[in-house]
XYZ file of C-alpha atoms in Angstrom:
210
model
C 3.561 13.915 -79.376
C 4.093 15.944 -82.637
C 7.366 18.357 -82.495
C 5.459 20.874 -84.197
C 4.518 23.646 -81.905
C 6.519 24.765 -78.657
C 8.428 22.623 -76.417
C 9.628 23.704 -72.642
C 11.528 21.217 -71.654
C 12.270 21.537 -67.733
C 12.998 25.499 -68.171
C 13.966 27.196 -65.297
C 15.415 30.788 -64.120
C 17.354 32.471 -61.669
C 18.705 35.691 -60.793
C 20.991 35.725 -57.598
C 19.909 31.884 -56.984
C 16.163 32.388 -55.941
C 13.691 30.616 -58.509
C 11.665 33.170 -60.593
C 9.629 30.873 -62.979
C 9.636 27.421 -64.005
C 7.540 25.509 -66.731
C 7.420 22.122 -68.661
C 5.251 22.056 -70.942
C 4.496 21.973 -74.871
C 1.804 23.958 -76.732
C 0.857 22.296 -79.973
C -0.003 24.456 -82.976
C -3.257 26.830 -82.405
C -3.230 26.283 -79.304
C -3.018 28.702 -75.847
C -1.014 27.849 -72.865
C -2.036 30.455 -70.169
C 0.053 30.925 -67.165
C -1.541 32.942 -64.336
C -0.169 35.087 -61.102
C -0.234 38.235 -59.357
C 2.435 40.928 -60.772
C 5.642 40.225 -60.073
C 5.146 36.504 -59.667
C 7.362 35.708 -62.841
C 5.391 35.138 -65.780
C 7.040 38.132 -67.620
C 10.297 36.819 -67.189
C 9.690 33.497 -68.042
C 8.364 34.602 -71.476
C 11.876 36.397 -71.339
C 13.690 33.047 -71.205
C 11.407 32.036 -74.135
C 12.084 35.231 -76.249
C 15.923 35.196 -75.127
C 15.047 38.876 -74.233
C 16.875 38.368 -70.478
C 19.856 39.952 -68.811
C 23.011 38.106 -68.401
C 22.746 38.227 -64.560
C 19.334 35.858 -64.787
C 20.093 32.296 -65.141
C 18.071 30.114 -67.590
C 18.389 26.265 -67.276
C 15.629 23.516 -69.959
C 15.324 24.560 -72.995
C 13.392 25.674 -75.731
C 12.151 23.752 -78.802
C 10.128 25.822 -82.058
C 9.562 23.206 -84.668
C 11.637 20.662 -83.220
C 14.815 22.881 -83.367
C 16.581 23.749 -80.259
C 16.874 27.274 -80.086
C 17.747 28.212 -76.125
C 21.109 29.778 -77.559
C 20.103 31.729 -80.136
C 19.991 35.327 -80.051
C 16.022 36.671 -80.013
C 16.096 37.658 -83.525
C 16.998 34.104 -85.181
C 14.609 32.849 -82.744
C 11.169 33.852 -84.756
C 9.209 34.332 -81.211
C 6.506 37.024 -81.828
C 5.549 38.953 -78.936
C 2.301 41.404 -77.749
C 2.741 43.657 -74.434
C 0.783 45.875 -72.860
C 1.861 48.735 -74.778
C 0.989 48.412 -78.779
C 4.899 50.254 -79.567
C 3.984 50.937 -82.989
C 6.221 53.485 -84.320
C 4.672 57.440 -84.342
C 6.243 58.327 -87.036
C 5.581 56.058 -89.657
C 2.045 55.837 -91.471
C -0.794 53.213 -90.179
C 1.433 50.682 -92.922
C 4.683 51.391 -93.046
C 4.019 50.407 -89.249
C 2.690 46.758 -90.680
C 5.701 46.707 -93.229
C 8.087 46.785 -90.694
C 7.363 43.412 -89.909
C 7.840 42.092 -93.030
C 11.152 40.821 -94.018
C 13.180 43.131 -96.086
C 13.459 40.310 -99.233
C 9.973 40.727 -99.539
C 9.852 44.106 -101.221
C 7.668 46.111 -104.603
C 4.006 45.298 -105.031
C 4.216 42.350 -103.211
C 5.026 43.948 -100.304
C 2.277 46.238 -100.487
C -0.220 43.708 -101.263
C 1.176 41.844 -97.974
C 0.734 44.760 -96.321
C -2.857 45.715 -97.768
C -3.770 42.258 -96.864
C -3.518 42.490 -93.430
C -5.246 45.228 -92.855
C -7.725 43.793 -94.504
C -7.515 40.580 -92.329
C -7.867 43.131 -89.595
C -10.924 45.144 -89.838
C -9.022 47.917 -91.261
C -8.711 48.068 -94.959
C -8.108 51.402 -96.505
C -5.967 52.558 -93.336
C -2.180 52.449 -94.946
C -1.902 55.890 -94.696
C -3.237 56.653 -91.237
C -0.857 58.254 -89.169
C -1.434 55.506 -85.714
C -2.438 58.496 -83.297
C -5.355 58.683 -85.045
C -6.026 55.024 -83.948
C -8.840 53.808 -81.546
C -7.008 51.664 -78.220
C -8.752 48.474 -80.387
C -7.275 49.715 -83.856
C -3.754 50.141 -82.192
C -4.037 47.049 -81.310
C -5.403 44.823 -84.204
C -1.775 46.587 -86.329
C 0.503 45.679 -83.470
C -1.119 42.071 -84.073
C -1.008 42.279 -87.633
C 2.679 43.221 -87.830
C 3.728 40.440 -85.599
C 1.929 38.411 -87.817
C 3.336 39.306 -90.609
C 7.152 38.468 -89.198
C 6.521 34.917 -89.376
C 6.477 33.539 -86.354
C 6.810 30.058 -85.456
C 4.762 30.991 -81.667
C 3.522 33.476 -79.982
C 3.616 35.337 -76.792
C 1.416 37.412 -74.922
C 2.602 39.895 -72.232
C -1.007 41.058 -70.775
C -1.550 42.529 -74.237
C -5.377 43.211 -72.945
C -5.212 44.816 -69.994
C -5.055 48.597 -70.897
C -8.534 47.732 -73.266
C -11.877 48.763 -71.892
C -13.857 45.834 -70.541
C -16.204 45.938 -74.225
C -12.540 46.658 -76.312
C -11.166 44.201 -73.883
C -12.929 41.236 -74.980
C -13.057 42.190 -78.786
C -9.479 42.348 -78.834
C -9.202 38.970 -77.251
C -11.238 37.444 -79.645
C -9.074 39.201 -82.780
C -5.727 38.154 -81.463
C -6.606 34.746 -80.284
C -8.730 33.452 -83.212
C -5.620 34.990 -85.271
C -3.233 33.396 -83.772
C -4.860 29.373 -83.974
C -5.732 30.784 -87.725
C -1.844 31.045 -88.644
C -0.798 28.166 -86.479
C 0.947 29.771 -83.564
C 1.187 27.898 -80.170
C 0.395 30.882 -78.096
C 1.914 31.658 -74.245
C -0.921 34.515 -72.692
C 0.716 35.402 -69.096
C -2.432 37.612 -67.100
C -3.660 37.400 -63.722
C -7.399 38.238 -65.471
C -9.562 34.318 -65.204
C -11.506 36.599 -68.180
C -8.554 36.386 -70.123
C -7.895 32.861 -69.742
C -11.372 31.634 -70.016
C -11.504 33.525 -73.357
C -8.490 31.928 -74.203
C -10.467 28.277 -73.968
C -6.893 27.025 -72.560
C -7.797 24.073 -69.228
C -4.844 23.286 -68.720
C -3.541 27.323 -67.234
C 0.045 26.675 -65.194
C -0.200 29.022 -62.146
């Protein structure tokens, strides 16, 4: 396989000597790998190992490689792995546009910064929403803003930690499509953790891990 994409080489997580999760897979750019299992089965712990957010009490074995580079020992901010969770975590004191701008590198300034935000809003079907208060958005709109903020941070891979679980059935189907299409359009290797078979089917992944 090409070095591009995300490679998990015999990745395993233990706590107090007990195995919690393990995965040995490669995910190509634009591909979605689904990890399924009930609550408490270690799915989120696995994503924490990949993004570098686990507490020191966890023992992580194996390697995480992004585009051929070993990021296993790097701090979270240097791994450039984006994550979307159940809660969109928009900043309530910032406008929609300022929330999006938060994802941009500080070196992107002035007109270029504003243009990138406007482009992201247009891509999400939210043109003209830059000055809106996040509290005025619907659940689906908030999910779109959260996705675009993650994409603006220029991640090299994307983790999805049950980001659709709090949406109603109709909105869930719509946001699934937005997220998966966005990940593929940006060429991001993506891992989705879920307990919902419909999520895996929507992702189009026939290699689901359990």
